């Protein structure tokens, strides 16, 4: 697998959906799949992921619950929620609690999902660049303060 591929974690409790997603996107992206939120959290412990796509309706842990847990420990990956139901409360919860990047209805449209993944990854890179620039700015500021203190003391 190429190191420059976008890494996507797709979470769904239906095996057919996992196979379908992987078959559709495995050539273009590095695709990781999980059949539950718990399994997905274990994958996140082991691998760096750029984009997370999760189904909302899953037993034991909903997509929103999963994304809330992700946000606590892994705030960097962009989060996309899929649901086959017109459940507006789930979407609102996902935006407010899971800080999702985008919401899509199931069944997903390949072209729309592909474009959403690309936009999410662009946003991921934008955030990473901003974080890097802020860290450099803090370092420069610390150096300037040190030099100023040295000058005042001499």
Coordinates of C-alpha atoms in Angstrom, one line a residue:
X1 CA 0.0 0.0 0.0
X2 CA 1.3 3.4 -0.9
X3 CA 2.2 5.7 2.0
X4 CA 0.7 8.7 0.3
X5 CA -2.8 7.2 0.0
X6 CA -5.6 8.7 2.2
X7 CA -6.4 6.3 5.0
X8 CA -10.1 5.8 5.6
X9 CA -11.7 3.8 8.4
X10 CA -15.2 2.7 7.5
X11 CA -17.4 1.5 10.3
X12 CA -20.6 -0.4 9.7
X13 CA -22.3 -3.4 11.4
X14 CA -23.4 -4.9 8.1
X15 CA -20.6 -7.0 6.5
X16 CA -22.0 -6.5 3.0
X17 CA -21.6 -2.8 3.4
X18 CA -18.0 -3.2 4.5
X19 CA -17.2 -5.5 1.5
X20 CA -18.9 -3.1 -0.9
X21 CA -17.1 0.0 0.5
X22 CA -13.7 -1.8 0.4
X23 CA -14.3 -3.1 -3.1
X24 CA -15.3 0.3 -4.4
X25 CA -12.5 2.4 -2.8
X26 CA -9.6 0.0 -2.1
X27 CA -7.6 1.0 -5.2
X28 CA -7.9 4.7 -4.6
X29 CA -7.5 4.8 -0.8
X30 CA -6.1 2.7 2.0
X31 CA -9.3 1.3 3.4
X32 CA -9.6 -0.1 6.9
X33 CA -13.0 -1.6 8.0
X34 CA -14.6 -2.3 11.3
X35 CA -17.8 -4.1 12.1
X36 CA -18.3 -2.2 15.4
X37 CA -17.3 1.0 17.2
X38 CA -15.2 -1.0 19.6
X39 CA -13.3 -2.7 16.8
X40 CA -12.8 0.7 15.1
X41 CA -11.4 2.2 18.3
X42 CA -8.8 -0.7 18.4
X43 CA -7.8 0.1 14.8
X44 CA -7.4 3.8 15.7
X45 CA -5.1 2.8 18.6
X46 CA -2.9 1.0 16.0
X47 CA -3.1 3.1 12.8
X48 CA -3.1 6.7 11.7
X49 CA -6.4 7.5 10.0
X50 CA -7.3 10.6 8.0
X51 CA -11.0 10.1 7.4
X52 CA -13.6 8.1 9.5
X53 CA -16.9 7.2 7.9
X54 CA -19.4 5.5 10.2
X55 CA -23.0 4.3 10.0
X56 CA -25.3 5.8 12.6
X57 CA -27.5 2.7 13.3
X58 CA -25.3 0.1 14.9
X59 CA -26.0 -2.2 17.9
X60 CA -24.2 -1.4 21.2
X61 CA -22.7 1.9 20.0
X62 CA -24.3 4.3 17.6
X63 CA -22.3 6.2 15.1
X64 CA -22.7 9.4 17.1
X65 CA -21.5 7.6 20.3
X66 CA -18.5 6.2 18.4
X67 CA -17.6 9.6 17.0
X68 CA -17.8 11.2 20.5
X69 CA -15.3 8.6 21.8
X70 CA -13.1 9.2 18.8
X71 CA -13.1 13.0 19.4
X72 CA -11.9 12.5 22.9
X73 CA -8.8 10.6 22.0
X74 CA -8.3 11.2 18.2
X75 CA -9.5 14.7 17.3
X76 CA -7.6 14.9 14.0
X77 CA -9.4 12.5 11.6
X78 CA -12.2 14.1 9.7
X79 CA -15.6 12.4 10.6
X80 CA -18.4 11.6 8.2
X81 CA -21.7 10.1 9.3
X82 CA -23.8 7.8 7.1
X83 CA -27.4 6.8 7.9
X84 CA -30.1 5.0 6.0
X85 CA -32.8 6.7 8.1
X86 CA -34.1 10.3 7.9
X87 CA -33.1 10.7 11.6
X88 CA -32.6 14.5 12.0
X89 CA -31.9 14.1 15.7
X90 CA -28.9 11.8 14.9
X91 CA -27.6 14.3 12.4
X92 CA -27.9 17.2 15.0
X93 CA -26.2 15.0 17.6
X94 CA -23.4 14.1 15.2
X95 CA -22.8 17.8 14.4
X96 CA -22.9 18.8 18.1
X97 CA -21.3 15.9 19.8
X98 CA -19.3 14.1 17.2
X99 CA -18.2 17.3 15.4
X100 CA -18.7 15.7 12.0
X101 CA -17.4 17.1 8.8
X102 CA -20.3 15.9 6.7
X103 CA -23.5 13.8 6.7
X104 CA -24.6 11.5 3.9
X105 CA -27.6 9.4 3.5
X106 CA -27.4 5.6 2.8
X107 CA -27.3 4.1 0.3
X108 CA -24.3 6.2 -0.6
X109 CA -23.6 7.4 -4.1
X110 CA -20.0 6.5 -5.0
X111 CA -19.2 9.8 -6.8
X112 CA -20.7 11.9 -4.0
X113 CA -18.9 9.9 -1.3
X114 CA -15.6 10.1 -3.2
X115 CA -15.9 13.9 -3.5
X116 CA -16.7 14.1 0.2
X117 CA -13.7 12.0 1.1
X118 CA -11.4 14.3 -0.9
X119 CA -12.9 17.5 0.6
X120 CA -12.5 15.9 4.1
X121 CA -8.9 15.1 3.4
X122 CA -8.2 18.6 2.1
X123 CA -9.7 19.9 5.4
X124 CA -7.5 17.4 7.3
X125 CA -4.4 18.7 5.6
X126 CA -5.5 22.3 6.2
X127 CA -5.9 21.7 9.9
X128 CA -2.6 19.9 10.1
X129 CA -0.8 22.8 8.4
X130 CA -2.5 25.3 10.7
X131 CA -1.4 23.3 13.7
X132 CA 2.2 23.1 12.4
X133 CA 2.3 26.9 11.7
X134 CA 0.9 27.6 15.2
X135 CA 3.6 25.5 16.8
X136 CA 6.3 27.3 14.8
X137 CA 4.8 30.6 15.8
X138 CA 4.9 29.6 19.5
X139 CA 8.5 28.6 19.2
X140 CA 9.4 31.8 17.5
X141 CA 7.6 33.8 20.1
X142 CA 9.4 31.9 22.9
X143 CA 12.8 32.7 21.2
X144 CA 11.9 36.4 20.9
X145 CA 10.8 36.6 24.5
X146 CA 14.1 34.9 25.6
X147 CA 16.1 37.4 23.5
X148 CA 14.2 40.3 24.9
X149 CA 14.8 39.2 28.5
X150 CA 18.5 38.7 27.7
X151 CA 18.7 42.2 26.3
X152 CA 16.9 43.7 29.3
X153 CA 19.2 41.9 31.7
X154 CA 22.4 43.2 30.0

